[in-house]
Amino acid sequence: MFNADDLKNGFVDDLKNVKNEVQLSEFWKKFFSKQGSIQGLMSGIKNVAKEEKKAYGQFVNDVKTWAQELYDNKKAEIEKAALQARYKKEEVDVTVPPVHEPVGCLHPLTTVKYEMINVFAGMGFEIFEGPEIEDDDHNFTRLNVLKDHPSRDMQDTFWLTDDLLLRTHTSPGQIRVMDKEKPPIKVLVPGKVFRSDSDATHSPMFSQLEGLVVDKHITLCDLQGMLDEFVKNMFSDTAKTRLRPSYFPFTEPSVEVDVSCFRCGGKGCSLCKGTGWIEVLGGGVVNKKVLENCGIDPEKYSGLAFGIGIERITMLKYGINHMGKMFENDIEFLKQFKA
Ligand code: DAH
């Protein structure tokens, strides 16, 4: 005959060994499923004498209630332990300092180039980019730098063939634009240029921003007005420009442009070498011969042009004392330009 104590003892012993949710589900199958021992108690009723059936039913119900309660307690205990273990695993220490992922930034030359372009874009300039490999015609001849003219020596050229070269300045962009478009013209030509030259303030590769305006009645005053606006935006609200006579074959008259020293305000310091002025660019009124070379009537139109060294402006702005710094990709140097 069936022994209730054996069942109960077995139940209690097995339950003691249940340590996790998997074992709990095994345990449930063993005792509570249709084939389980407790369910089996109920089917035993058919072997019980009629008059005892009621008492037997009551007994089975009591066992069920007893077992269910123990089972529920165990289940709650295991679930709690599982939750605790999960909390432990997912614990976040909010006092640990965050790990900063390194984020890059623009190269100072790029930043300054964009700033320069922005200032001129505000005055209505558009952008044109010419090729880095040029021919003699665009780089020299049509800019009025004739063959055997001594001014060719001003720029130490990297020749590729008798005719092809690495452009020594962005000025050939002027020719390319005037070949394609008729006045009014207002363009910027940014880009890399190349010269066989290397020291603290020169590099065999550097970058320029060329400007060209061609329209009716353009004068040197327009050039100075635009450059005043440029230096105010780039250096300081109180910066001014000063034009000094100079010589470039493609402009007549030609000027060298100085900016009033934005560090000392013009009193004289180490940056301006005591003069109160810093040379920043070259420019002038476009030489009539250059306009003619591009099929533009110099009696009808006039132009202004300028060429600015982007490295030079960057060095002045940030107090960088060696040109090479900008091309070495030294991460410690570059990190300083993070916003
Ligand atoms: N191309 C000259 C250079 O590289 C700079 C320059 C001077 C550009 C006068 C101009 C200009 O457009 O008008 O030295």
Coordinates of C-alpha atoms and ligand atoms in Angstrom, one line a residue:
M1 CA 0.0 0.0 0.0
F2 CA 1.1 3.5 -0.7
N3 CA 3.0 5.3 2.0
A4 CA 2.3 9.0 2.4
D5 CA 5.3 9.5 4.6
D6 CA 7.7 8.0 2.0
L7 CA 6.3 10.4 -0.6
K8 CA 6.6 13.4 1.7
N9 CA 10.1 12.5 2.8
G10 CA 11.2 11.9 -0.8
F11 CA 9.6 15.3 -1.8
V12 CA 11.4 17.1 1.0
D13 CA 14.7 15.5 0.3
D14 CA 14.5 16.2 -3.4
L15 CA 13.4 19.7 -2.8
K16 CA 16.5 20.3 -0.6
N17 CA 18.7 19.4 -3.6
V18 CA 17.1 21.9 -5.9
K19 CA 19.6 24.7 -6.4
N20 CA 18.5 26.4 -9.7
E21 CA 15.7 27.0 -12.2
V22 CA 16.7 24.0 -14.3
Q23 CA 16.6 21.6 -11.3
L24 CA 13.3 23.2 -10.2
S25 CA 11.7 22.4 -13.5
E26 CA 12.9 18.8 -13.2
F27 CA 11.5 18.6 -9.8
W28 CA 8.2 20.0 -10.9
K29 CA 8.0 17.3 -13.6
K30 CA 8.7 14.6 -11.1
F31 CA 6.0 15.6 -8.6
F32 CA 3.5 17.9 -10.2
S33 CA 3.2 16.9 -13.9
K34 CA 0.5 14.5 -15.1
Q35 CA 2.9 11.6 -14.7
G36 CA 4.2 13.0 -11.4
S37 CA 3.9 11.4 -8.0
I38 CA 1.4 13.8 -6.5
Q39 CA -0.8 13.6 -9.6
G40 CA -0.4 9.8 -9.1
L41 CA -2.0 10.0 -5.7
M42 CA -5.2 11.2 -7.3
S43 CA -5.4 8.3 -9.6
G44 CA -5.0 6.0 -6.6
I45 CA -8.5 6.9 -5.6
K46 CA -9.9 4.1 -7.8
N47 CA -8.4 1.5 -5.6
V48 CA -9.9 3.0 -2.4
A49 CA -13.1 1.6 -0.9
K50 CA -16.1 3.7 -1.6
E51 CA -16.7 4.8 2.0
E52 CA -13.1 6.0 2.3
K53 CA -13.0 7.9 -1.0
K54 CA -14.0 11.2 0.6
A55 CA -11.4 11.0 3.3
Y56 CA -8.8 9.9 0.7
G57 CA -9.7 12.9 -1.5
Q58 CA -9.3 15.2 1.5
F59 CA -6.0 13.6 2.2
V60 CA -4.8 14.0 -1.3
N61 CA -5.8 17.7 -1.3
D62 CA -4.0 18.3 2.0
V63 CA -0.8 16.7 0.5
K64 CA -1.2 18.8 -2.6
T65 CA -1.6 22.0 -0.6
W66 CA 1.4 21.1 1.6
A67 CA 3.5 20.3 -1.4
Q68 CA 2.4 23.3 -3.4
E69 CA 3.4 25.6 -0.5
L70 CA 6.8 24.1 -0.2
Y71 CA 7.3 24.2 -3.9
D72 CA 6.2 27.9 -4.1
N73 CA 8.5 28.9 -1.4
K74 CA 11.4 27.2 -3.1
K75 CA 10.5 28.7 -6.4
A76 CA 10.4 32.2 -4.8
E77 CA 13.8 31.5 -3.2
I78 CA 15.4 30.4 -6.4
E79 CA 14.0 33.3 -8.4
K80 CA 15.2 35.7 -5.8
A81 CA 18.7 34.2 -5.9
A82 CA 18.8 34.3 -9.7
L83 CA 17.8 37.9 -9.6
Q84 CA 20.4 38.7 -7.1
A85 CA 23.0 37.0 -9.2
R86 CA 22.0 39.0 -12.2
Y87 CA 22.1 42.2 -10.3
K88 CA 25.6 41.3 -9.1
K89 CA 26.7 40.6 -12.6
E90 CA 25.2 43.7 -14.1
E91 CA 26.4 45.9 -11.3
V92 CA 27.5 49.3 -12.4
D93 CA 30.0 51.3 -10.4
V94 CA 28.9 54.8 -11.1
T95 CA 32.1 56.2 -9.4
V96 CA 34.4 54.7 -12.0
P97 CA 35.8 57.5 -14.2
P98 CA 34.5 57.2 -17.8
V99 CA 36.8 56.0 -20.6
H100 CA 37.1 58.8 -23.2
E101 CA 37.3 57.5 -26.7
P102 CA 39.8 59.7 -28.6
V103 CA 38.0 61.9 -31.1
G104 CA 39.9 63.4 -34.0
C105 CA 39.8 67.0 -35.2
L106 CA 40.5 68.9 -38.3
H107 CA 44.1 69.7 -39.1
P108 CA 44.9 73.3 -38.3
L109 CA 45.7 74.0 -42.0
T110 CA 42.2 72.7 -42.9
T111 CA 40.6 74.8 -40.2
V112 CA 42.3 77.9 -41.3
K113 CA 41.7 77.2 -45.0
Y114 CA 37.9 76.9 -44.2
E115 CA 38.0 80.1 -42.2
M116 CA 39.6 82.0 -45.0
I117 CA 37.2 80.6 -47.6
N118 CA 34.3 81.5 -45.3
V119 CA 35.4 85.1 -45.1
F120 CA 35.6 85.5 -48.9
A121 CA 32.5 83.4 -49.5
G122 CA 30.7 86.0 -47.4
M123 CA 31.8 88.6 -50.1
G124 CA 30.4 86.4 -52.9
F125 CA 33.4 84.5 -54.0
E126 CA 33.0 81.1 -55.6
I127 CA 35.6 78.2 -55.5
F128 CA 37.5 76.8 -58.4
E129 CA 40.2 74.1 -58.1
G130 CA 42.8 73.6 -60.8
P131 CA 45.2 70.7 -61.5
E132 CA 48.4 70.3 -59.4
I133 CA 50.3 69.3 -62.6
E134 CA 50.4 72.3 -64.8
D135 CA 52.0 73.2 -68.1
D136 CA 54.4 76.1 -68.7
D137 CA 51.7 78.1 -70.5
H138 CA 49.3 78.3 -67.6
N139 CA 51.8 78.4 -64.8
F140 CA 54.1 81.0 -66.4
T141 CA 53.7 82.3 -70.0
R142 CA 50.1 83.4 -70.0
L143 CA 50.6 84.9 -66.6
N144 CA 53.1 87.2 -68.3
V145 CA 56.1 85.3 -67.0
L146 CA 57.8 85.0 -70.3
K147 CA 60.5 82.4 -71.2
D148 CA 64.0 83.5 -70.1
H149 CA 62.4 86.3 -68.0
P150 CA 64.3 86.6 -64.7
S151 CA 61.1 86.5 -62.7
R152 CA 60.9 82.7 -63.4
D153 CA 63.8 82.4 -61.0
M154 CA 61.6 83.8 -58.2
Q155 CA 60.0 80.3 -58.0
D156 CA 62.2 77.2 -57.9
T157 CA 60.2 74.9 -60.1
F158 CA 59.9 71.1 -60.0
W159 CA 59.9 70.3 -63.7
L160 CA 58.4 67.0 -64.8
T161 CA 59.1 67.3 -68.6
D162 CA 60.2 70.2 -70.8
D163 CA 56.6 71.5 -70.6
L164 CA 55.0 70.0 -67.5
L165 CA 55.7 71.0 -63.9
L166 CA 54.2 70.9 -60.4
R167 CA 52.4 74.2 -60.2
T168 CA 54.5 76.7 -58.3
H169 CA 51.5 78.8 -57.3
T170 CA 47.7 78.8 -57.6
S171 CA 47.8 81.7 -60.1
P172 CA 47.4 79.4 -63.1
G173 CA 43.9 78.9 -61.7
Q174 CA 43.2 82.6 -62.8
I175 CA 43.9 81.6 -66.5
R176 CA 41.8 78.5 -66.3
V177 CA 38.8 80.4 -64.9
M178 CA 39.1 83.3 -67.4
D179 CA 39.4 80.8 -70.2
K180 CA 36.0 79.3 -69.2
E181 CA 34.1 82.3 -67.9
K182 CA 33.5 85.9 -68.9
P183 CA 33.2 88.7 -66.4
P184 CA 31.9 89.4 -63.9
I185 CA 34.2 86.9 -62.2
K186 CA 34.8 86.4 -58.5
V187 CA 36.7 83.2 -57.6
L188 CA 38.9 81.7 -55.1
V189 CA 41.4 79.0 -56.1
P190 CA 42.7 77.0 -53.0
G191 CA 45.3 74.3 -53.4
K192 CA 48.7 72.8 -52.9
V193 CA 51.7 74.3 -54.6
F194 CA 55.3 73.1 -55.0
R195 CA 58.7 74.7 -54.9
S196 CA 62.2 73.3 -54.4
D197 CA 62.7 75.2 -51.2
S198 CA 62.9 74.1 -47.5
D199 CA 63.7 75.8 -44.2
A200 CA 61.9 77.0 -41.1
T201 CA 59.4 79.0 -43.1
H202 CA 59.5 77.2 -46.4
S203 CA 58.4 73.7 -47.4
P204 CA 58.6 72.0 -50.8
M205 CA 54.8 71.6 -50.7
F206 CA 52.5 74.2 -49.2
S207 CA 49.1 75.7 -49.9
Q208 CA 47.8 79.0 -51.3
L209 CA 44.5 80.7 -51.6
E210 CA 44.3 82.7 -54.8
G211 CA 41.6 85.3 -55.4
L212 CA 40.5 86.8 -58.6
V213 CA 37.9 89.5 -59.3
V214 CA 37.3 90.8 -62.9
D215 CA 34.5 93.3 -63.6
K216 CA 34.0 96.8 -64.8
H217 CA 35.8 99.5 -62.7
I218 CA 37.8 97.2 -60.4
T219 CA 40.6 99.1 -58.7
L220 CA 43.3 98.7 -56.1
C221 CA 40.9 100.2 -53.5
D222 CA 38.5 97.2 -54.0
L223 CA 41.5 95.0 -53.2
Q224 CA 42.4 96.8 -50.0
G225 CA 38.7 96.9 -48.9
M226 CA 38.4 93.2 -49.3
L227 CA 41.7 92.5 -47.6
D228 CA 40.8 94.8 -44.7
E229 CA 37.6 92.8 -44.2
F230 CA 39.7 89.6 -44.4
V231 CA 42.3 90.5 -41.8
K232 CA 39.6 91.8 -39.4
N233 CA 37.9 88.4 -39.6
M234 CA 41.0 86.4 -39.4
F235 CA 43.1 88.2 -36.8
S236 CA 41.4 91.0 -34.9
D237 CA 38.6 93.6 -35.2
T238 CA 41.1 96.4 -35.1
A239 CA 43.5 94.9 -37.7
K240 CA 44.3 97.1 -40.7
T241 CA 46.2 96.5 -43.9
R242 CA 49.1 98.4 -45.5
L243 CA 50.0 98.1 -49.1
R244 CA 53.6 98.4 -50.2
P245 CA 54.7 98.5 -53.9
S246 CA 56.1 95.3 -55.2
Y247 CA 56.6 93.4 -58.4
F248 CA 54.7 90.4 -59.9
P249 CA 54.6 89.9 -63.6
F250 CA 50.8 89.2 -63.6
T251 CA 49.8 92.3 -61.7
E252 CA 50.4 96.0 -62.5
P253 CA 50.6 97.7 -60.1
S254 CA 51.6 95.0 -57.7
V255 CA 51.6 95.2 -53.9
E256 CA 52.8 93.4 -50.9
V257 CA 50.2 93.5 -48.2
D258 CA 51.0 93.8 -44.5
V259 CA 48.6 93.5 -41.5
S260 CA 49.0 95.6 -38.4
C261 CA 50.4 93.4 -35.7
F262 CA 47.5 91.7 -34.0
R263 CA 49.6 90.8 -31.0
C264 CA 51.0 94.2 -30.0
G265 CA 48.5 96.3 -31.8
G266 CA 51.3 98.0 -33.8
K267 CA 53.6 99.1 -31.0
G268 CA 56.3 96.6 -32.0
C269 CA 56.9 93.1 -30.6
S270 CA 58.8 89.9 -31.4
L271 CA 56.1 88.7 -33.8
C272 CA 56.3 91.8 -36.0
K273 CA 60.0 92.1 -35.3
G274 CA 59.5 95.5 -33.8
T275 CA 57.9 97.0 -36.9
G276 CA 54.2 96.9 -36.0
W277 CA 53.4 95.2 -39.3
I278 CA 53.4 91.6 -40.6
E279 CA 53.6 90.7 -44.3
V280 CA 50.7 88.4 -45.2
L281 CA 50.2 88.3 -49.0
G282 CA 50.8 89.5 -52.5
G283 CA 48.3 91.0 -54.9
G284 CA 47.6 93.8 -57.3
V285 CA 45.6 94.9 -60.3
V286 CA 45.5 92.2 -62.9
N287 CA 48.0 93.0 -65.7
K288 CA 46.3 94.0 -68.9
K289 CA 48.4 91.5 -70.8
V290 CA 47.0 88.7 -68.6
L291 CA 43.4 89.8 -69.4
E292 CA 44.3 89.9 -73.1
N293 CA 45.9 86.4 -72.9
C294 CA 42.5 85.2 -71.8
G295 CA 40.4 87.1 -74.4
I296 CA 39.1 89.7 -72.0
D297 CA 39.1 93.3 -73.2
P298 CA 41.2 95.3 -70.8
E299 CA 39.6 98.5 -72.0
K300 CA 36.2 97.3 -70.8
Y301 CA 37.2 95.3 -67.8
S302 CA 39.8 95.4 -65.0
G303 CA 40.6 93.0 -62.3
L304 CA 42.3 92.4 -59.0
A305 CA 44.1 89.4 -57.8
F306 CA 45.8 88.1 -54.6
G307 CA 47.6 85.1 -53.4
I308 CA 47.7 84.1 -49.7
G309 CA 50.0 81.4 -48.2
I310 CA 47.7 79.3 -46.0
E311 CA 50.6 77.9 -43.9
R312 CA 51.8 81.5 -43.2
I313 CA 48.4 82.6 -41.9
T314 CA 48.1 79.4 -39.8
M315 CA 51.6 79.9 -38.3
L316 CA 50.8 83.6 -37.5
K317 CA 47.4 82.8 -36.0
Y318 CA 48.7 80.0 -33.7
G319 CA 52.2 81.1 -33.1
I320 CA 53.8 78.1 -34.9
N321 CA 57.5 78.7 -35.4
H322 CA 58.4 75.9 -37.9
M323 CA 56.6 75.1 -41.1
G324 CA 57.6 71.4 -40.9
K325 CA 55.4 71.0 -37.8
M326 CA 52.4 71.2 -40.0
F327 CA 53.4 68.2 -42.2
E328 CA 55.0 65.9 -39.6
N329 CA 51.7 64.4 -38.3
D330 CA 53.0 64.6 -34.8
I331 CA 49.9 63.7 -32.8
E332 CA 51.0 65.7 -29.7
F333 CA 51.3 68.8 -31.9
L334 CA 47.9 68.2 -33.6
K335 CA 46.1 67.4 -30.4
Q336 CA 46.5 71.1 -29.4
F337 CA 44.1 72.2 -32.0
K338 CA 41.1 70.3 -30.6
A339 CA 38.2 72.6 -30.0
Ligands
DAH1 N1 51.6 83.8 -57.2 C1 52.3 84.6 -56.2 C2 53.3 83.8 -55.5 O1 53.1 82.6 -55.4 C3 51.4 85.3 -55.2 C4 50.5 86.3 -55.9 C5 50.9 87.6 -56.0 C6 49.3 86.0 -56.4 C7 50.2 88.5 -56.6 C8 48.5 86.9 -57.0 C9 49.0 88.2 -57.1 O2 47.3 86.6 -57.6 O3 48.2 89.1 -57.7 O4 54.3 84.2 -55.0

